[in-house]
Amino acid sequence: MTESISTSAASIGPLHAAQLVRKVDAALVELHGRRLSEFGTDGSGLFSHYAALVRGGAILRIDEIQAFKLVREALPLYAGYAVLRAGLGELAFLINGAGLPVTACEPNAARVEALKAGLGQLVTSKMVDGKIFTIAPGFLPDRVDVRPLLGVATDFVFDLPLEQDQAFCRGLRQFDGLLINPRLFIRLREQPSEQRALTAFLQSLGFAEARKFPIEQMVYFARPPGDQDQASKALATISVDATSQGSTMDSEFDAMVERVMALVPPAPSPGTGTTWIERRVRKFDLRSTFGNDE
């Protein structure tokens, strides 16, 4: 059932938001510090990036806090939110802590286990509401039960040809809005021409660039007024009239995901270092960790 978007942002005051950030960060550092000692860098699902953050005493980064602030203060209120490449769930926990329904999407199996551990800890501490928090092991939600839906991605770098995958594109069409860092969406896009290509790609899926946030390096894309119902009908048609071609595309996409996940070790392997995804973004992550990036 499609719900209308409110014109007001999430109603949570600055003081409460700041307290929420501090409490969530401290709880996750304490939890994953124990898990890091018990399971190791890879076995804990932290890998090099989050292990460095935990040892540094803070998991939440400025880009995630800024994205949370934009959701809370600058954007329309959506009926549901999905954080893409959620990591340990830190941004998703903040959004949920503000009283909003969230789906945390994460394709790395070890990270999903870490995310589940974090959810359990924060639910017990009553910082988040487990009844409106969902974990989706994948790039995108498998299904959308509430509309309108906003996707949030501060870092969604995979270096896979996802723009050419029709099942992935169909998944993106589930969203009514996207708040993304265009430099870090699907692949690293340092050049303005690469970011313009991303805008063109999203426009082909029905999104229009609604607002830029230069300081936060984020861009808000939304479907034009009245387009939500058309998107809902299109998705319904796809699900009801699934052709053999559509089934083939789904199978191909599932196969691609399986190939990706096959590269992620299910358990720590001495001497192997980090996963392929972690190795791909290690330079960026280390720059971010020490405050030399965004």
CSV table of C-alpha atoms in Angstrom, one decimal:
chain,number,residue,atom,x,y,z
A,1,MET,CA,0.0,0.0,0.0
A,2,THR,CA,1.5,3.3,-1.0
A,3,GLU,CA,1.6,6.0,1.6
A,4,SER,CA,2.1,9.7,0.9
A,5,ILE,CA,5.3,11.5,1.9
A,6,SER,CA,5.0,14.0,4.7
A,7,THR,CA,6.6,17.4,4.1
A,8,SER,CA,8.2,17.3,7.6
A,9,ALA,CA,11.4,15.6,8.5
A,10,ALA,CA,11.9,13.0,11.2
A,11,SER,CA,10.8,14.6,14.5
A,12,ILE,CA,13.9,14.2,16.7
A,13,GLY,CA,15.6,17.1,18.4
A,14,PRO,CA,19.3,18.0,17.9
A,15,LEU,CA,20.1,17.1,21.6
A,16,HIS,CA,18.5,13.7,21.4
A,17,ALA,CA,20.1,13.1,18.0
A,18,ALA,CA,23.6,13.9,19.4
A,19,GLN,CA,22.9,11.6,22.4
A,20,LEU,CA,21.8,8.8,20.1
A,21,VAL,CA,25.0,9.1,18.1
A,22,ARG,CA,27.1,8.9,21.2
A,23,LYS,CA,25.3,6.0,22.7
A,24,VAL,CA,25.1,3.9,19.5
A,25,ASP,CA,28.8,4.5,18.8
A,26,ALA,CA,29.9,3.6,22.3
A,27,ALA,CA,27.7,0.5,22.4
A,28,LEU,CA,29.0,-0.7,19.0
A,29,VAL,CA,32.7,0.0,19.9
A,30,GLU,CA,32.3,-2.0,23.2
A,31,LEU,CA,30.4,-4.9,21.5
A,32,HIS,CA,32.7,-5.3,18.5
A,33,GLY,CA,35.8,-4.8,20.6
A,34,ARG,CA,34.8,-8.0,22.4
A,35,ARG,CA,34.0,-9.7,19.2
A,36,LEU,CA,37.3,-8.6,17.6
A,37,SER,CA,39.2,-10.1,20.5
A,38,GLU,CA,37.2,-13.3,20.4
A,39,PHE,CA,36.9,-14.0,16.7
A,40,GLY,CA,39.7,-12.0,15.1
A,41,THR,CA,39.7,-9.4,12.3
A,42,ASP,CA,38.0,-11.5,9.6
A,43,GLY,CA,36.0,-13.9,11.8
A,44,SER,CA,34.3,-11.0,13.5
A,45,GLY,CA,33.2,-9.6,10.2
A,46,LEU,CA,35.0,-6.3,11.0
A,47,PHE,CA,37.9,-6.9,8.5
A,48,SER,CA,40.6,-4.2,8.3
A,49,HIS,CA,38.3,-1.2,8.0
A,50,TYR,CA,36.1,-1.6,11.0
A,51,ALA,CA,38.8,-3.2,13.1
A,52,ALA,CA,40.8,0.0,12.7
A,53,LEU,CA,37.8,2.1,13.7
A,54,VAL,CA,37.1,-0.1,16.7
A,55,ARG,CA,40.7,0.2,17.9
A,56,GLY,CA,40.4,3.9,17.4
A,57,GLY,CA,37.4,4.1,19.7
A,58,ALA,CA,34.8,5.3,17.2
A,59,ILE,CA,32.8,3.5,14.5
A,60,LEU,CA,30.5,6.2,13.3
A,61,ARG,CA,32.1,8.4,10.6
A,62,ILE,CA,31.3,12.0,9.7
A,63,ASP,CA,29.6,10.9,6.4
A,64,GLU,CA,27.2,8.6,8.2
A,65,ILE,CA,26.4,11.3,10.8
A,66,GLN,CA,25.8,13.9,8.1
A,67,ALA,CA,23.6,11.5,6.2
A,68,PHE,CA,21.6,10.9,9.4
A,69,LYS,CA,21.3,14.6,9.9
A,70,LEU,CA,20.0,15.1,6.3
A,71,VAL,CA,17.4,12.3,6.8
A,72,ARG,CA,16.4,13.9,10.1
A,73,GLU,CA,16.3,17.6,9.1
A,74,ALA,CA,16.4,18.1,5.3
A,75,LEU,CA,14.5,15.4,3.6
A,76,PRO,CA,10.8,14.6,3.4
A,77,LEU,CA,9.6,11.9,5.8
A,78,TYR,CA,9.3,8.5,4.1
A,79,ALA,CA,7.3,5.5,5.3
A,80,GLY,CA,10.5,3.3,5.1
A,81,TYR,CA,14.2,3.5,4.8
A,82,ALA,CA,16.9,1.2,3.4
A,83,VAL,CA,20.6,1.6,4.1
A,84,LEU,CA,22.6,0.1,1.2
A,85,ARG,CA,25.9,-1.6,2.1
A,86,ALA,CA,25.0,-1.1,5.7
A,87,GLY,CA,28.3,-2.5,7.2
A,88,LEU,CA,27.9,-3.0,10.9
A,89,GLY,CA,24.5,-1.2,10.7
A,90,GLU,CA,25.7,2.0,12.3
A,91,LEU,CA,23.7,4.4,10.1
A,92,ALA,CA,20.7,2.1,10.0
A,93,PHE,CA,20.7,2.0,13.8
A,94,LEU,CA,20.7,5.8,14.0
A,95,ILE,CA,17.8,6.1,11.6
A,96,ASN,CA,15.9,3.4,13.5
A,97,GLY,CA,16.7,5.1,16.8
A,98,ALA,CA,14.9,8.2,15.5
A,99,GLY,CA,11.8,6.0,15.3
A,100,LEU,CA,11.9,5.2,11.6
A,101,PRO,CA,11.5,1.7,10.0
A,102,VAL,CA,14.8,0.6,8.4
A,103,THR,CA,16.1,-2.2,6.3
A,104,ALA,CA,19.9,-2.7,6.5
A,105,CYS,CA,21.2,-4.3,3.3
A,106,GLU,CA,24.6,-6.0,3.4
A,107,PRO,CA,25.9,-8.6,1.0
A,108,ASN,CA,28.9,-9.8,3.1
A,109,ALA,CA,27.9,-12.8,5.1
A,110,ALA,CA,30.3,-12.2,7.9
A,111,ARG,CA,29.2,-8.6,8.2
A,112,VAL,CA,25.6,-9.7,8.3
A,113,GLU,CA,26.5,-11.8,11.4
A,114,ALA,CA,28.2,-8.8,13.0
A,115,LEU,CA,25.1,-6.7,12.1
A,116,LYS,CA,22.8,-9.2,13.8
A,117,ALA,CA,25.0,-9.1,16.9
A,118,GLY,CA,24.8,-5.3,17.0
A,119,LEU,CA,21.1,-5.4,16.6
A,120,GLY,CA,20.7,-7.7,19.5
A,121,GLN,CA,22.8,-5.5,21.7
A,122,LEU,CA,21.0,-2.3,20.8
A,123,VAL,CA,17.6,-3.9,21.1
A,124,THR,CA,18.5,-5.1,24.6
A,125,SER,CA,19.7,-1.6,25.5
A,126,LYS,CA,16.5,-0.2,24.1
A,127,MET,CA,18.4,2.1,21.7
A,128,VAL,CA,16.6,0.7,18.6
A,129,ASP,CA,13.3,-0.9,17.9
A,130,GLY,CA,13.8,-4.4,16.6
A,131,LYS,CA,10.1,-4.5,15.5
A,132,ILE,CA,10.8,-2.0,12.7
A,133,PHE,CA,14.4,-3.1,11.9
A,134,THR,CA,15.0,-5.6,9.1
A,135,ILE,CA,18.3,-7.1,7.9
A,136,ALA,CA,18.5,-8.0,4.2
A,137,PRO,CA,21.5,-10.1,3.1
A,138,GLY,CA,22.1,-8.6,-0.3
A,139,PHE,CA,22.7,-5.5,-2.3
A,140,LEU,CA,19.1,-4.4,-2.2
A,141,PRO,CA,15.9,-5.4,-0.3
A,142,ASP,CA,14.3,-8.5,-1.8
A,143,ARG,CA,10.9,-7.0,-1.5
A,144,VAL,CA,9.3,-3.8,-0.3
A,145,ASP,CA,6.4,-4.0,2.1
A,146,VAL,CA,5.9,-0.2,2.7
A,147,ARG,CA,6.0,2.7,0.3
A,148,PRO,CA,7.3,5.3,-0.2
A,149,LEU,CA,10.8,4.0,0.4
A,150,LEU,CA,14.1,6.0,0.6
A,151,GLY,CA,17.4,4.3,-0.1
A,152,VAL,CA,20.5,5.7,1.7
A,153,ALA,CA,24.1,5.0,0.6
A,154,THR,CA,27.1,6.7,1.8
A,155,ASP,CA,29.5,4.1,0.3
A,156,PHE,CA,28.2,1.6,-2.2
A,157,VAL,CA,31.4,0.8,-4.1
A,158,PHE,CA,31.5,-2.7,-5.6
A,159,ASP,CA,33.1,-2.3,-9.0
A,160,LEU,CA,30.6,-4.7,-10.6
A,161,PRO,CA,28.6,-3.9,-13.8
A,162,LEU,CA,25.4,-3.5,-11.9
A,163,GLU,CA,24.0,-0.8,-14.2
A,164,GLN,CA,23.8,-3.5,-17.0
A,165,ASP,CA,22.0,-6.0,-14.7
A,166,GLN,CA,18.3,-5.7,-15.3
A,167,ALA,CA,17.4,-7.4,-12.0
A,168,PHE,CA,19.5,-4.9,-10.1
A,169,CYS,CA,17.9,-2.0,-12.0
A,170,ARG,CA,14.5,-3.5,-11.2
A,171,GLY,CA,15.5,-3.5,-7.5
A,172,LEU,CA,16.4,0.1,-7.6
A,173,ARG,CA,13.0,1.0,-9.1
A,174,GLN,CA,11.5,-0.2,-5.8
A,175,PHE,CA,12.8,3.1,-4.3
A,176,ASP,CA,10.9,6.3,-4.3
A,177,GLY,CA,13.9,8.3,-3.4
A,178,LEU,CA,17.7,7.9,-3.1
A,179,LEU,CA,20.2,9.8,-0.9
A,180,ILE,CA,23.6,8.9,-2.2
A,181,ASN,CA,27.2,9.9,-2.4
A,182,PRO,CA,27.6,10.0,-6.2
A,183,ARG,CA,31.4,9.5,-5.9
A,184,LEU,CA,30.9,6.2,-4.1
A,185,PHE,CA,28.0,4.6,-5.9
A,186,ILE,CA,28.5,1.2,-7.7
A,187,ARG,CA,32.1,2.2,-8.4
A,188,LEU,CA,34.5,4.9,-7.4
A,189,ARG,CA,33.6,8.0,-9.5
A,190,GLU,CA,36.3,10.7,-9.1
A,191,GLN,CA,35.6,12.6,-12.3
A,192,PRO,CA,32.6,14.9,-12.8
A,193,SER,CA,31.8,13.1,-16.1
A,194,GLU,CA,31.5,9.8,-14.2
A,195,GLN,CA,29.1,11.3,-11.7
A,196,ARG,CA,27.1,12.8,-14.6
A,197,ALA,CA,26.9,9.3,-16.1
A,198,LEU,CA,25.5,8.1,-12.8
A,199,THR,CA,22.8,10.8,-12.8
A,200,ALA,CA,21.9,9.8,-16.3
A,201,PHE,CA,21.6,6.2,-15.2
A,202,LEU,CA,19.3,7.1,-12.3
A,203,GLN,CA,17.2,9.3,-14.6
A,204,SER,CA,16.7,6.3,-16.9
A,205,LEU,CA,15.1,4.6,-13.9
A,206,GLY,CA,12.7,7.4,-13.2
A,207,PHE,CA,14.6,9.5,-10.7
A,208,ALA,CA,15.2,13.2,-10.9
A,209,GLU,CA,17.9,15.1,-9.2
A,210,ALA,CA,16.1,16.9,-6.5
A,211,ARG,CA,18.7,18.5,-4.3
A,212,LYS,CA,22.5,18.6,-3.9
A,213,PHE,CA,24.2,18.8,-0.5
A,214,PRO,CA,27.8,19.9,-1.4
A,215,ILE,CA,29.1,20.0,2.2
A,216,GLU,CA,27.9,16.4,2.8
A,217,GLN,CA,28.9,15.3,-0.7
A,218,MET,CA,25.4,13.8,-1.0
A,219,VAL,CA,22.7,14.1,-3.7
A,220,TYR,CA,19.0,13.5,-3.1
A,221,PHE,CA,17.2,11.9,-6.1
A,222,ALA,CA,13.4,11.5,-6.0
A,223,ARG,CA,10.7,10.4,-8.3
A,224,PRO,CA,8.6,13.3,-9.7
A,225,PRO,CA,5.2,13.8,-8.1
A,226,GLY,CA,2.7,11.2,-9.2
A,227,ASP,CA,5.4,8.8,-10.4
A,228,GLN,CA,5.2,6.7,-7.3
A,229,ASP,CA,1.9,5.0,-8.3
A,230,GLN,CA,3.2,4.3,-11.8
A,231,ALA,CA,6.3,2.7,-10.3
A,232,SER,CA,4.2,0.6,-8.0
A,233,LYS,CA,2.0,-0.6,-10.9
A,234,ALA,CA,5.1,-1.4,-12.9
A,235,LEU,CA,6.6,-3.5,-10.1
A,236,ALA,CA,3.3,-5.2,-9.6
A,237,THR,CA,3.2,-6.1,-13.3
A,238,ILE,CA,6.7,-7.5,-13.2
A,239,SER,CA,5.8,-9.7,-10.2
A,240,VAL,CA,2.5,-10.9,-11.6
A,241,ASP,CA,3.5,-11.4,-15.3
A,242,ALA,CA,6.9,-12.9,-14.6
A,243,THR,CA,8.1,-14.2,-18.0
A,244,SER,CA,10.8,-16.8,-18.6
A,245,GLN,CA,13.1,-13.9,-19.7
A,246,GLY,CA,12.5,-12.2,-16.3
A,247,SER,CA,13.2,-15.5,-14.5
A,248,THR,CA,16.4,-15.8,-16.5
A,249,MET,CA,17.5,-12.3,-15.5
A,250,ASP,CA,16.8,-13.2,-11.8
A,251,SER,CA,18.8,-16.4,-12.2
A,252,GLU,CA,21.7,-14.5,-13.8
A,253,PHE,CA,21.7,-11.9,-11.0
A,254,ASP,CA,21.5,-14.6,-8.3
A,255,ALA,CA,24.4,-16.3,-10.0
A,256,MET,CA,26.4,-13.1,-10.0
A,257,VAL,CA,25.7,-12.6,-6.3
A,258,GLU,CA,26.8,-16.2,-5.6
A,259,ARG,CA,30.0,-15.6,-7.5
A,260,VAL,CA,30.6,-12.5,-5.4
A,261,MET,CA,29.9,-14.1,-2.1
A,262,ALA,CA,32.0,-17.1,-3.0
A,263,LEU,CA,35.0,-14.8,-2.8
A,264,VAL,CA,34.1,-13.9,0.8
A,265,PRO,CA,35.6,-16.5,3.2
A,266,PRO,CA,33.0,-17.8,5.7
A,267,ALA,CA,35.7,-18.1,8.4
A,268,PRO,CA,39.1,-16.5,9.1
A,269,SER,CA,41.9,-17.9,7.0
A,270,PRO,CA,45.4,-17.2,8.4
A,271,GLY,CA,47.5,-15.2,5.9
A,272,THR,CA,44.7,-14.3,3.5
A,273,GLY,CA,44.2,-10.8,4.9
A,274,THR,CA,40.8,-9.3,4.0
A,275,THR,CA,38.0,-10.0,1.6
A,276,TRP,CA,38.2,-8.8,-2.0
A,277,ILE,CA,35.8,-5.9,-1.2
A,278,GLU,CA,37.9,-4.8,1.7
A,279,ARG,CA,41.1,-4.9,-0.4
A,280,ARG,CA,39.3,-2.9,-3.2
A,281,VAL,CA,38.5,0.0,-0.8
A,282,ARG,CA,41.4,-0.3,1.6
A,283,LYS,CA,43.1,2.9,0.4
A,284,PHE,CA,39.8,4.9,0.6
A,285,ASP,CA,38.9,3.4,4.0
A,286,LEU,CA,42.3,4.1,5.6
A,287,ARG,CA,42.1,7.7,4.3
A,288,SER,CA,38.7,8.0,5.8
A,289,THR,CA,39.8,6.4,9.1
A,290,PHE,CA,42.5,9.0,9.6
A,291,GLY,CA,40.3,11.9,8.5
A,292,ASN,CA,42.0,12.6,5.2
A,293,ASP,CA,39.0,11.9,2.9
A,294,GLU,CA,35.4,13.1,3.2
